[in-house]
Amino acid sequence: MGQTVRVASSAEQQNSDRSAQVADEAAGPPPASPTGPPEGPPEARSAGDGLWGSGMPRWLPRAMVLALVLVGVFQLADWAFHQLIDLFVMLLVSFFLSLALEPAVDRMAARGVRRGIGTFLVFVAVAIAVAGFLTALGTLLVDQVAKIAGDLPHLLDNLIDWINRTFHQDLSLDELQKKLLKDSGAIETYAQQAADNVWGVSSTLIGGLFQAFTVGLFTFYFTADGPRVRRTVCSMLPPAKQAEVLRAWEIALAKTGGYLYSRALLAVVSALAHWVMFALLDLPYAAALAVWVGVMSQFVPTIGTYLAGALPVLVALTTSQPVDALWVLAFVVVYQQIENYLLHPRITARTVDVHPAVAFGAVIAGAALLGAVGALIAIPAAATLQGFVGTYVRRYEVATDPRIDRGEQRRHRRELRREAARRLRRMVGGDSRRK
C-alpha cells in the first residue's frame, strides 16, 4: 500500500513539472536584463572583465610607456643625426675621393709597391698639383691687385673726368678726399665691421682647413685599406649578397675613377691649348691663366666654363691692346665647341659618359642636398647610378616604329632622292664625255 502511494506521488510530480514547462513556453522568453554596469561594490566591479569596470586596462600603461620611449629614441636619433651631419658629409666625400684614387694605388700595388706607400705617393702628386694651381693663381691675383692699386689714382682721375663730362658736374679728387675725411666716423665703423668680418673669415678658414685635413685622413685610410674595407663589409653579408656588393663597388670604382681621369686629361689638353693662344697674344701670366682655364672649365660643374673664360678676358682688357680680349673670347668659345663635339666624346667614351642634361640635373640636386660639396660629387654619383642602371636593369630591343623616330622616314627618303640625283648627274656627265 505504501509503495502504491509513492508511485502515485511521483507521477503527480511529473505531471506538475510538465504543466509548468508548458506554461513557461506559452508565456514567452524572459525579459532581457537591463543594460548597464552590474550592481555591487567597486571592488567587485573592478575584479570583473574590465568591460564595464571603471579600472584602467592592463595594456594601456605599457603602451603609453612604449610610445614615450619610441618618441624619445626618435628625438635622440634626430638630434644625433643633425650633430653628425658634417661627419657624414666628410665620410661621403672621402669615399668618393678614395674611389677616384684607388685605381692608381692598385696599379702600383700590382707592381709590388705597398698600398700605404702607393697611397702616400698619390697624395703627394695630388698635393703638388693643387699647390701649383694655387701658387699660379695667387701670383696672378697678387700681381693684378698690385697693378690696380698702382693705377688707382689714374683710374680715379679718368672716372671723375668721365662723370664731369657726362653728367655736367664739377667734381675733383680733393673734394672726394675731404668728404672721406669728414665721414671718418662712418669709415671707422666700416673698418670695425670689416675687422669683424676678417675675424669671421679667419675662423671659417681654420674650420675649412680642419675639415680638409679630416677628409684627407679618411681618404688615405679608405684608399690604403681598400681591400680590408671591402672584406669587412662583405663579412657582414651572406655569401649570396657578397658578389652583388663587390660588383656594385667595382662599378662605382670604375665610374668615379674614370670621371676623374677623363677630366684631368681634358684639363691638361685645355691648359696647353689656351697657353699657346695666350702666349701668341703676349698676355701676362699666360701659363697661370691657361692652368686656371683648364682646371675651372673641367672640375667646376655648369658654370666652370664661364668662370674660366672671364678671367683671361678681364686680364686682356688691362693690356695695351684691349682688342686682344675679343680674340681671347673667340678662342674660348671655339675651343669649347671643339671640346664638346670632338675631344669630350672620344676621351669619355671608355671611362664615363653622362648626358649633359643628366649632369646638369645631378648638379642641381647635389647642390640642393649638400651645397657646394654635393655639386662637386654629383656627376660621379650620377655616373655610378647610371652604371647601376645599365648593369642591373634589363633592356629589350625596340621595334622600328615611326612614332619613335619622328622624321626618320623623311630623312631616309631625302637621302634616297639625293643619291638618285647624284647617280643621274653621273650618268648625264658620262654621256656628255662620251659624245
mmCIF file of N, CA and C in Angstrom, residues 10-139:
data_model
loop_
_atom_site.group_PDB
_atom_site.id
_atom_site.type_symbol
_atom_site.label_atom_id
_atom_site.label_comp_id
_atom_site.label_asym_id
_atom_site.label_seq_id
_atom_site.Cartn_x
_atom_site.Cartn_y
_atom_site.Cartn_z
ATOM 1 N N SER A 10 4.974 10.301 -7.377
ATOM 2 C CA SER A 10 5.977 10.639 -8.417
ATOM 3 C C SER A 10 5.321 10.944 -9.739
ATOM 4 N N ALA A 11 4.241 10.222 -10.041
ATOM 5 C CA ALA A 11 3.521 10.529 -11.291
ATOM 6 C C ALA A 11 2.913 11.907 -11.253
ATOM 7 N N GLU A 12 2.392 12.278 -10.099
ATOM 8 C CA GLU A 12 1.821 13.623 -9.965
ATOM 9 C C GLU A 12 2.916 14.683 -10.116
ATOM 10 N N GLN A 13 4.101 14.372 -9.561
ATOM 11 C CA GLN A 13 5.204 15.353 -9.682
ATOM 12 C C GLN A 13 5.608 15.551 -11.120
ATOM 13 N N GLN A 14 5.642 14.476 -11.891
ATOM 14 C CA GLN A 14 5.992 14.619 -13.310
ATOM 15 C C GLN A 14 4.939 15.399 -14.055
ATOM 16 N N ASN A 15 3.705 15.164 -13.739
ATOM 17 C CA ASN A 15 2.631 15.926 -14.420
ATOM 18 C C ASN A 15 2.722 17.402 -14.087
ATOM 19 N N SER A 16 3.010 17.724 -12.856
ATOM 20 C CA SER A 16 3.115 19.142 -12.467
ATOM 21 C C SER A 16 4.293 19.818 -13.144
ATOM 22 N N ASP A 17 5.430 19.086 -13.278
ATOM 23 C CA ASP A 17 6.588 19.683 -13.973
ATOM 24 C C ASP A 17 6.288 19.930 -15.441
ATOM 25 N N ARG A 18 5.595 18.965 -16.073
ATOM 26 C CA ARG A 18 5.241 19.147 -17.469
ATOM 27 C C ARG A 18 4.296 20.327 -17.643
ATOM 28 N N SER A 19 3.376 20.508 -16.746
ATOM 29 C CA SER A 19 2.431 21.636 -16.824
ATOM 30 C C SER A 19 3.163 22.962 -16.671
ATOM 31 N N ALA A 20 4.140 23.005 -15.786
ATOM 32 C CA ALA A 20 4.904 24.252 -15.596
ATOM 33 C C ALA A 20 5.731 24.581 -16.831
ATOM 34 N N GLN A 21 6.308 23.563 -17.458
ATOM 35 C CA GLN A 21 7.101 23.795 -18.675
ATOM 36 C C GLN A 21 6.242 24.328 -19.785
ATOM 37 N N VAL A 22 5.026 23.730 -19.936
ATOM 38 C CA VAL A 22 4.095 24.226 -20.974
ATOM 39 C C VAL A 22 3.697 25.659 -20.698
ATOM 40 N N ALA A 23 3.493 26.000 -19.442
ATOM 41 C CA ALA A 23 3.111 27.377 -19.094
ATOM 42 C C ALA A 23 4.232 28.360 -19.403
ATOM 43 N N ASP A 24 5.483 27.937 -19.140
ATOM 44 C CA ASP A 24 6.609 28.837 -19.458
ATOM 45 C C ASP A 24 6.739 29.066 -20.944
ATOM 46 N N GLU A 25 6.576 28.004 -21.734
ATOM 47 C CA GLU A 25 6.665 28.181 -23.178
ATOM 48 C C GLU A 25 5.575 29.076 -23.702
ATOM 49 N N ALA A 26 4.390 28.965 -23.138
ATOM 50 C CA ALA A 26 3.281 29.842 -23.571
ATOM 51 C C ALA A 26 3.523 31.284 -23.172
ATOM 52 N N ALA A 27 4.198 31.490 -22.057
ATOM 53 C CA ALA A 27 4.430 32.878 -21.598
ATOM 54 C C ALA A 27 5.471 33.596 -22.410
ATOM 55 N N GLY A 28 6.383 32.888 -23.178
ATOM 56 C CA GLY A 28 7.410 33.541 -23.995
ATOM 57 C C GLY A 28 8.727 33.635 -23.268
ATOM 58 N N PRO A 29 9.735 34.219 -23.956
ATOM 59 C CA PRO A 29 11.072 34.338 -23.333
ATOM 60 C C PRO A 29 11.062 35.308 -22.181
ATOM 61 N N PRO A 30 11.979 35.136 -21.259
ATOM 62 C CA PRO A 30 12.027 36.067 -20.111
ATOM 63 C C PRO A 30 12.501 37.445 -20.566
ATOM 64 N N PRO A 31 12.094 38.490 -19.899
ATOM 65 C CA PRO A 31 12.524 39.852 -20.268
ATOM 66 C C PRO A 31 14.042 40.001 -20.140
ATOM 67 N N ALA A 32 14.635 40.773 -21.126
ATOM 68 C CA ALA A 32 16.091 40.975 -21.119
ATOM 69 C C ALA A 32 16.503 41.748 -19.900
ATOM 70 N N SER A 33 17.707 41.462 -19.465
ATOM 71 C CA SER A 33 18.230 42.164 -18.293
ATOM 72 C C SER A 33 18.583 43.588 -18.694
ATOM 73 N N PRO A 34 18.369 44.537 -17.873
ATOM 74 C CA PRO A 34 18.653 45.945 -18.211
ATOM 75 C C PRO A 34 20.146 46.143 -18.446
ATOM 76 N N THR A 35 20.438 46.954 -19.514
ATOM 77 C CA THR A 35 21.837 47.272 -19.816
ATOM 78 C C THR A 35 22.395 48.228 -18.794
ATOM 79 N N GLY A 36 23.704 48.090 -18.566
ATOM 80 C CA GLY A 36 24.356 48.960 -17.598
ATOM 81 C C GLY A 36 25.322 48.179 -16.760
ATOM 82 N N PRO A 37 26.082 48.864 -16.041
ATOM 83 C CA PRO A 37 27.076 48.189 -15.219
ATOM 84 C C PRO A 37 26.427 47.377 -14.123
ATOM 85 N N PRO A 38 26.982 46.254 -13.798
ATOM 86 C CA PRO A 38 26.422 45.436 -12.728
ATOM 87 C C PRO A 38 26.527 46.141 -11.393
ATOM 88 N N GLU A 39 25.504 45.849 -10.580
ATOM 89 C CA GLU A 39 25.479 46.451 -9.255
ATOM 90 C C GLU A 39 26.423 45.705 -8.334
ATOM 91 N N GLY A 40 26.835 46.398 -7.337
ATOM 92 C CA GLY A 40 27.725 45.764 -6.385
ATOM 93 C C GLY A 40 28.803 46.735 -5.960
ATOM 94 N N PRO A 41 29.639 46.366 -5.044
ATOM 95 C CA PRO A 41 30.711 47.248 -4.564
ATOM 96 C C PRO A 41 31.762 47.471 -5.629
ATOM 97 N N PRO A 42 32.549 48.558 -5.565
ATOM 98 C CA PRO A 42 33.587 48.841 -6.573
ATOM 99 C C PRO A 42 34.599 47.732 -6.694
ATOM 100 N N GLU A 43 34.945 47.086 -5.573
ATOM 101 C CA GLU A 43 35.920 46.020 -5.657
ATOM 102 C C GLU A 43 35.406 44.895 -6.548
ATOM 103 N N ALA A 44 34.115 44.587 -6.447
ATOM 104 C CA ALA A 44 33.556 43.514 -7.252
ATOM 105 C C ALA A 44 33.523 43.895 -8.723
ATOM 106 N N ARG A 45 33.235 45.211 -9.037
ATOM 107 C CA ARG A 45 33.199 45.634 -10.433
ATOM 108 C C ARG A 45 34.589 45.651 -11.050
ATOM 109 N N SER A 46 35.587 46.110 -10.330
ATOM 110 C CA SER A 46 36.938 46.147 -10.891
ATOM 111 C C SER A 46 37.539 44.768 -11.043
ATOM 112 N N ALA A 47 37.055 43.824 -10.291
ATOM 113 C CA ALA A 47 37.563 42.470 -10.411
ATOM 114 C C ALA A 47 36.931 41.716 -11.558
ATOM 115 N N GLY A 48 36.037 42.368 -12.314
ATOM 116 C CA GLY A 48 35.377 41.681 -13.413
ATOM 117 C C GLY A 48 36.239 41.668 -14.647
ATOM 118 N N ASP A 49 35.543 41.618 -15.821
ATOM 119 C CA ASP A 49 36.272 41.505 -17.081
ATOM 120 C C ASP A 49 36.806 42.828 -17.591
ATOM 121 N N GLY A 50 36.558 43.949 -16.943
ATOM 122 C CA GLY A 50 37.094 45.237 -17.355
ATOM 123 C C GLY A 50 36.274 45.921 -18.417
ATOM 124 N N LEU A 51 35.177 45.333 -18.906
ATOM 125 C CA LEU A 51 34.386 45.963 -19.959
ATOM 126 C C LEU A 51 33.577 47.120 -19.422
ATOM 127 N N TRP A 52 32.950 46.898 -18.306
ATOM 128 C CA TRP A 52 32.152 47.975 -17.711
ATOM 129 C C TRP A 52 32.797 48.541 -16.451
ATOM 130 N N GLY A 53 33.898 47.986 -16.078
ATOM 131 C CA GLY A 53 34.540 48.476 -14.872
ATOM 132 C C GLY A 53 35.200 49.820 -15.086
ATOM 133 N N SER A 54 35.356 50.550 -14.036
ATOM 134 C CA SER A 54 35.995 51.870 -14.104
ATOM 135 C C SER A 54 37.512 51.786 -14.058
ATOM 136 N N GLY A 55 38.124 50.629 -13.878
ATOM 137 C CA GLY A 55 39.571 50.482 -13.816
ATOM 138 C C GLY A 55 40.223 50.599 -15.183
ATOM 139 N N MET A 56 41.565 51.003 -15.251
ATOM 140 C CA MET A 56 42.329 51.134 -16.496
ATOM 141 C C MET A 56 42.717 49.754 -17.018
ATOM 142 N N PRO A 57 42.640 49.541 -18.365
ATOM 143 C CA PRO A 57 43.086 48.253 -18.901
ATOM 144 C C PRO A 57 44.561 48.023 -18.595
ATOM 145 N N ARG A 58 44.916 46.770 -18.439
ATOM 146 C CA ARG A 58 46.274 46.441 -18.048
ATOM 147 C C ARG A 58 47.289 46.782 -19.130
ATOM 148 N N TRP A 59 46.902 46.778 -20.440
ATOM 149 C CA TRP A 59 47.860 47.022 -21.519
ATOM 150 C C TRP A 59 48.128 48.503 -21.763
ATOM 151 N N LEU A 60 47.245 49.372 -21.246
ATOM 152 C CA LEU A 60 47.390 50.800 -21.546
ATOM 153 C C LEU A 60 48.645 51.421 -20.931
ATOM 154 N N PRO A 61 49.006 51.171 -19.670
ATOM 155 C CA PRO A 61 50.250 51.776 -19.142
ATOM 156 C C PRO A 61 51.488 51.358 -19.913
ATOM 157 N N ARG A 62 51.560 50.065 -20.243
ATOM 158 C CA ARG A 62 52.723 49.612 -21.005
ATOM 159 C C ARG A 62 52.775 50.240 -22.395
ATOM 160 N N ALA A 63 51.591 50.409 -23.040
ATOM 161 C CA ALA A 63 51.558 51.057 -24.349
ATOM 162 C C ALA A 63 52.000 52.511 -24.258
ATOM 163 N N MET A 64 51.581 53.223 -23.205
ATOM 164 C CA MET A 64 51.997 54.620 -23.043
ATOM 165 C C MET A 64 53.504 54.736 -22.809
ATOM 166 N N VAL A 65 54.044 53.843 -21.976
ATOM 167 C CA VAL A 65 55.487 53.869 -21.727
ATOM 168 C C VAL A 65 56.257 53.550 -23.007
ATOM 169 N N LEU A 66 55.767 52.557 -23.772
ATOM 170 C CA LEU A 66 56.436 52.213 -25.032
ATOM 171 C C LEU A 66 56.387 53.371 -26.024
ATOM 172 N N ALA A 67 55.242 54.069 -26.101
ATOM 173 C CA ALA A 67 55.139 55.223 -27.005
ATOM 174 C C ALA A 67 56.098 56.334 -26.586
ATOM 175 N N LEU A 68 56.202 56.602 -25.284
ATOM 176 C CA LEU A 68 57.134 57.636 -24.819
ATOM 177 C C LEU A 68 58.576 57.249 -25.112
ATOM 178 N N VAL A 69 58.905 55.963 -24.948
ATOM 179 C CA VAL A 69 60.271 55.509 -25.246
ATOM 180 C C VAL A 69 60.586 55.664 -26.726
ATOM 181 N N LEU A 70 59.626 55.306 -27.589
ATOM 182 C CA LEU A 70 59.856 55.446 -29.029
ATOM 183 C C LEU A 70 60.026 56.904 -29.427
ATOM 184 N N VAL A 71 59.217 57.790 -28.861
ATOM 185 C CA VAL A 71 59.356 59.220 -29.168
ATOM 186 C C VAL A 71 60.717 59.735 -28.703
ATOM 187 N N GLY A 72 61.141 59.302 -27.509
ATOM 188 C CA GLY A 72 62.450 59.729 -27.015
ATOM 189 C C GLY A 72 63.590 59.226 -27.873
ATOM 190 N N VAL A 73 63.500 57.965 -28.304
ATOM 191 C CA VAL A 73 64.543 57.414 -29.173
ATOM 192 C C VAL A 73 64.594 58.149 -30.505
ATOM 193 N N PHE A 74 63.412 58.495 -31.066
ATOM 194 C CA PHE A 74 63.383 59.237 -32.325
ATOM 195 C C PHE A 74 63.992 60.627 -32.157
ATOM 196 N N GLN A 75 63.649 61.317 -31.072
ATOM 197 C CA GLN A 75 64.222 62.641 -30.841
ATOM 198 C C GLN A 75 65.735 62.559 -30.654
ATOM 199 N N LEU A 76 66.200 61.536 -29.953
ATOM 200 C CA LEU A 76 67.638 61.378 -29.757
ATOM 201 C C LEU A 76 68.344 61.079 -31.069
ATOM 202 N N ALA A 77 67.747 60.214 -31.897
ATOM 203 C CA ALA A 77 68.355 59.900 -33.194
ATOM 204 C C ALA A 77 68.373 61.127 -34.105
ATOM 205 N N ASP A 78 67.296 61.914 -34.094
ATOM 206 C CA ASP A 78 67.253 63.124 -34.913
ATOM 207 C C ASP A 78 68.306 64.125 -34.450
ATOM 208 N N TRP A 79 68.450 64.298 -33.142
ATOM 209 C CA TRP A 79 69.479 65.214 -32.630
ATOM 210 C C TRP A 79 70.883 64.727 -32.994
ATOM 211 N N ALA A 80 71.136 63.430 -32.841
ATOM 212 C CA ALA A 80 72.455 62.888 -33.167
ATOM 213 C C ALA A 80 72.749 63.017 -34.660
ATOM 214 N N PHE A 81 71.737 62.803 -35.496
ATOM 215 C CA PHE A 81 71.955 62.926 -36.942
ATOM 216 C C PHE A 81 72.319 64.355 -37.318
ATOM 217 N N HIS A 82 71.618 65.336 -36.755
ATOM 218 C CA HIS A 82 71.934 66.732 -37.078
ATOM 219 C C HIS A 82 73.292 67.144 -36.517
ATOM 220 N N GLN A 83 73.708 66.544 -35.402
ATOM 221 C CA GLN A 83 75.020 66.869 -34.868
ATOM 222 C C GLN A 83 76.142 66.243 -35.683
ATOM 223 N N LEU A 84 75.861 65.099 -36.305
ATOM 224 C CA LEU A 84 76.901 64.363 -37.034
ATOM 225 C C LEU A 84 76.780 64.504 -38.544
ATOM 226 N N ILE A 85 75.935 65.420 -39.033
ATOM 227 C CA ILE A 85 75.734 65.550 -40.474
ATOM 228 C C ILE A 85 77.033 65.962 -41.161
ATOM 229 N N ASP A 86 77.829 66.818 -40.517
ATOM 230 C CA ASP A 86 79.100 67.219 -41.122
ATOM 231 C C ASP A 86 80.058 66.028 -41.250
ATOM 232 N N LEU A 87 80.062 65.163 -40.237
ATOM 233 C CA LEU A 87 80.915 63.976 -40.308
ATOM 234 C C LEU A 87 80.457 63.043 -41.421
ATOM 235 N N PHE A 88 79.146 62.884 -41.582
ATOM 236 C CA PHE A 88 78.634 62.020 -42.648
ATOM 237 C C PHE A 88 79.011 62.578 -44.025
ATOM 238 N N VAL A 89 78.924 63.892 -44.178
ATOM 239 C CA VAL A 89 79.290 64.505 -45.457
ATOM 240 C C VAL A 89 80.778 64.300 -45.734
ATOM 241 N N MET A 90 81.616 64.482 -44.726
ATOM 242 C CA MET A 90 83.049 64.280 -44.918
ATOM 243 C C MET A 90 83.361 62.827 -45.254
ATOM 244 N N LEU A 91 82.662 61.882 -44.625
ATOM 245 C CA LEU A 91 82.859 60.474 -44.959
ATOM 246 C C LEU A 91 82.432 60.179 -46.392
ATOM 247 N N LEU A 92 81.339 60.801 -46.835
ATOM 248 C CA LEU A 92 80.891 60.594 -48.212
ATOM 249 C C LEU A 92 81.895 61.143 -49.212
ATOM 250 N N VAL A 93 82.402 62.355 -48.953
ATOM 251 C CA VAL A 93 83.411 62.935 -49.843
ATOM 252 C C VAL A 93 84.687 62.088 -49.837
ATOM 253 N N SER A 94 85.083 61.619 -48.663
ATOM 254 C CA SER A 94 86.283 60.775 -48.577
ATOM 255 C C SER A 94 86.094 59.478 -49.345
ATOM 256 N N PHE A 95 84.905 58.904 -49.283
ATOM 257 C CA PHE A 95 84.648 57.663 -50.007
ATOM 258 C C PHE A 95 84.775 57.864 -51.509
ATOM 259 N N PHE A 96 84.201 58.948 -52.033
ATOM 260 C CA PHE A 96 84.300 59.206 -53.473
ATOM 261 C C PHE A 96 85.737 59.531 -53.873
ATOM 262 N N LEU A 97 86.466 60.263 -53.042
ATOM 263 C CA LEU A 97 87.865 60.541 -53.365
ATOM 264 C C LEU A 97 88.705 59.265 -53.347
ATOM 265 N N SER A 98 88.423 58.369 -52.409
ATOM 266 C CA SER A 98 89.159 57.106 -52.378
ATOM 267 C C SER A 98 88.846 56.256 -53.608
ATOM 268 N N LEU A 99 87.585 56.306 -54.070
ATOM 269 C CA LEU A 99 87.254 55.587 -55.300
ATOM 270 C C LEU A 99 88.011 56.154 -56.498
ATOM 271 N N ALA A 100 88.247 57.470 -56.489
ATOM 272 C CA ALA A 100 88.973 58.082 -57.599
ATOM 273 C C ALA A 100 90.465 57.791 -57.548
ATOM 274 N N LEU A 101 91.024 57.653 -56.342
ATOM 275 C CA LEU A 101 92.466 57.449 -56.211
ATOM 276 C C LEU A 101 92.869 55.984 -56.188
ATOM 277 N N GLU A 102 91.931 55.102 -55.885
ATOM 278 C CA GLU A 102 92.290 53.692 -55.705
ATOM 279 C C GLU A 102 92.808 53.017 -56.971
ATOM 280 N N PRO A 103 92.309 53.330 -58.191
ATOM 281 C CA PRO A 103 92.896 52.673 -59.366
ATOM 282 C C PRO A 103 94.395 52.896 -59.515
ATOM 283 N N ALA A 104 94.868 54.114 -59.241
ATOM 284 C CA ALA A 104 96.314 54.360 -59.322
ATOM 285 C C ALA A 104 97.068 53.564 -58.266
ATOM 286 N N VAL A 105 96.505 53.483 -57.063
ATOM 287 C CA VAL A 105 97.144 52.699 -56.000
ATOM 288 C C VAL A 105 97.139 51.214 -56.354
ATOM 289 N N ASP A 106 96.061 50.736 -56.974
ATOM 290 C CA ASP A 106 96.005 49.325 -57.381
ATOM 291 C C ASP A 106 97.072 49.003 -58.425
ATOM 292 N N ARG A 107 97.313 49.927 -59.354
ATOM 293 C CA ARG A 107 98.357 49.691 -60.357
ATOM 294 C C ARG A 107 99.732 49.590 -59.709
ATOM 295 N N MET A 108 100.002 50.473 -58.745
ATOM 296 C CA MET A 108 101.296 50.395 -58.072
ATOM 297 C C MET A 108 101.396 49.160 -57.184
ATOM 298 N N ALA A 109 100.266 48.765 -56.564
ATOM 299 C CA ALA A 109 100.282 47.554 -55.744
ATOM 300 C C ALA A 109 100.517 46.316 -56.595
ATOM 301 N N ALA A 110 99.995 46.307 -57.834
ATOM 302 C CA ALA A 110 100.234 45.175 -58.730
ATOM 303 C C ALA A 110 101.700 45.061 -59.124
ATOM 304 N N ARG A 111 102.459 46.146 -59.033
ATOM 305 C CA ARG A 111 103.890 46.128 -59.359
ATOM 306 C C ARG A 111 104.770 45.940 -58.132
ATOM 307 N N GLY A 112 104.165 45.606 -57.014
ATOM 308 C CA GLY A 112 104.939 45.289 -55.824
ATOM 309 C C GLY A 112 105.062 46.396 -54.811
ATOM 310 N N VAL A 113 104.453 47.556 -55.035
ATOM 311 C CA VAL A 113 104.532 48.662 -54.084
ATOM 312 C C VAL A 113 103.473 48.451 -53.000
ATOM 313 N N ARG A 114 103.837 48.655 -51.762
ATOM 314 C CA ARG A 114 102.866 48.525 -50.674
ATOM 315 C C ARG A 114 101.787 49.581 -50.800
ATOM 316 N N ARG A 115 100.579 49.209 -50.381
ATOM 317 C CA ARG A 115 99.439 50.108 -50.575
ATOM 318 C C ARG A 115 99.600 51.411 -49.791
ATOM 319 N N GLY A 116 100.175 51.334 -48.609
ATOM 320 C CA GLY A 116 100.371 52.563 -47.839
ATOM 321 C C GLY A 116 101.327 53.517 -48.537
ATOM 322 N N ILE A 117 102.440 52.984 -49.043
ATOM 323 C CA ILE A 117 103.411 53.823 -49.754
ATOM 324 C C ILE A 117 102.822 54.351 -51.063
ATOM 325 N N GLY A 118 102.108 53.485 -51.778
ATOM 326 C CA GLY A 118 101.474 53.938 -53.021
ATOM 327 C C GLY A 118 100.454 55.032 -52.782
ATOM 328 N N THR A 119 99.654 54.891 -51.723
ATOM 329 C CA THR A 119 98.685 55.942 -51.393
ATOM 330 C C THR A 119 99.383 57.241 -51.032
ATOM 331 N N PHE A 120 100.490 57.144 -50.294
ATOM 332 C CA PHE A 120 101.255 58.351 -49.946
ATOM 333 C C PHE A 120 101.805 59.030 -51.190
ATOM 334 N N LEU A 121 102.322 58.266 -52.142
ATOM 335 C CA LEU A 121 102.848 58.856 -53.375
ATOM 336 C C LEU A 121 101.745 59.530 -54.187
ATOM 337 N N VAL A 122 100.576 58.910 -54.243
ATOM 338 C CA VAL A 122 99.459 59.533 -54.968
ATOM 339 C C VAL A 122 99.038 60.829 -54.281
ATOM 340 N N PHE A 123 99.005 60.831 -52.956
ATOM 341 C CA PHE A 123 98.652 62.047 -52.225
ATOM 342 C C PHE A 123 99.673 63.149 -52.477
ATOM 343 N N VAL A 124 100.947 62.778 -52.527
ATOM 344 C CA VAL A 124 101.987 63.782 -52.793
ATOM 345 C C VAL A 124 101.805 64.386 -54.181
ATOM 346 N N ALA A 125 101.507 63.549 -55.178
ATOM 347 C CA ALA A 125 101.293 64.062 -56.537
ATOM 348 C C ALA A 125 100.088 64.991 -56.593
ATOM 349 N N VAL A 126 99.004 64.622 -55.930
ATOM 350 C CA VAL A 126 97.817 65.481 -55.910
ATOM 351 C C VAL A 126 98.114 66.789 -55.175
ATOM 352 N N ALA A 127 98.845 66.712 -54.059
ATOM 353 C CA ALA A 127 99.177 67.927 -53.308
ATOM 354 C C ALA A 127 100.057 68.859 -54.132
ATOM 355 N N ILE A 128 101.007 68.313 -54.892
ATOM 356 C CA ILE A 128 101.857 69.157 -55.741
ATOM 357 C C ILE A 128 101.030 69.846 -56.824
ATOM 358 N N ALA A 129 100.097 69.110 -57.418
ATOM 359 C CA ALA A 129 99.253 69.707 -58.452
ATOM 360 C C ALA A 129 98.382 70.819 -57.877
ATOM 361 N N VAL A 130 97.785 70.579 -56.709
ATOM 362 C CA VAL A 130 96.941 71.607 -56.088
ATOM 363 C C VAL A 130 97.781 72.811 -55.678
ATOM 364 N N ALA A 131 98.964 72.559 -55.111
ATOM 365 C CA ALA A 131 99.823 73.674 -54.704
ATOM 366 C C ALA A 131 100.285 74.486 -55.908
ATOM 367 N N GLY A 132 100.603 73.808 -57.013
ATOM 368 C CA GLY A 132 100.983 74.553 -58.216
ATOM 369 C C GLY A 132 99.856 75.412 -58.744
ATOM 370 N N PHE A 133 98.637 74.873 -58.731
ATOM 371 C CA PHE A 133 97.492 75.660 -59.188
ATOM 372 C C PHE A 133 97.259 76.875 -58.291
ATOM 373 N N LEU A 134 97.294 76.666 -56.972
ATOM 374 C CA LEU A 134 97.067 77.790 -56.059
ATOM 375 C C LEU A 134 98.193 78.819 -56.148
ATOM 376 N N THR A 135 99.414 78.356 -56.351
ATOM 377 C CA THR A 135 100.536 79.299 -56.483
ATOM 378 C C THR A 135 100.408 80.143 -57.734
ATOM 379 N N ALA A 136 100.076 79.489 -58.844
ATOM 380 C CA ALA A 136 99.902 80.249 -60.089
ATOM 381 C C ALA A 136 98.753 81.243 -59.972
ATOM 382 N N LEU A 137 97.655 80.796 -59.388
ATOM 383 C CA LEU A 137 96.514 81.694 -59.237
ATOM 384 C C LEU A 137 96.821 82.823 -58.262
ATOM 385 N N GLY A 138 97.524 82.485 -57.150
ATOM 386 C CA GLY A 138 97.867 83.528 -56.182
ATOM 387 C C GLY A 138 98.819 84.557 -56.766
ATOM 388 N N THR A 139 99.793 84.116 -57.536
ATOM 389 C CA THR A 139 100.717 85.060 -58.183
ATOM 390 C C THR A 139 99.984 85.999 -59.127
#
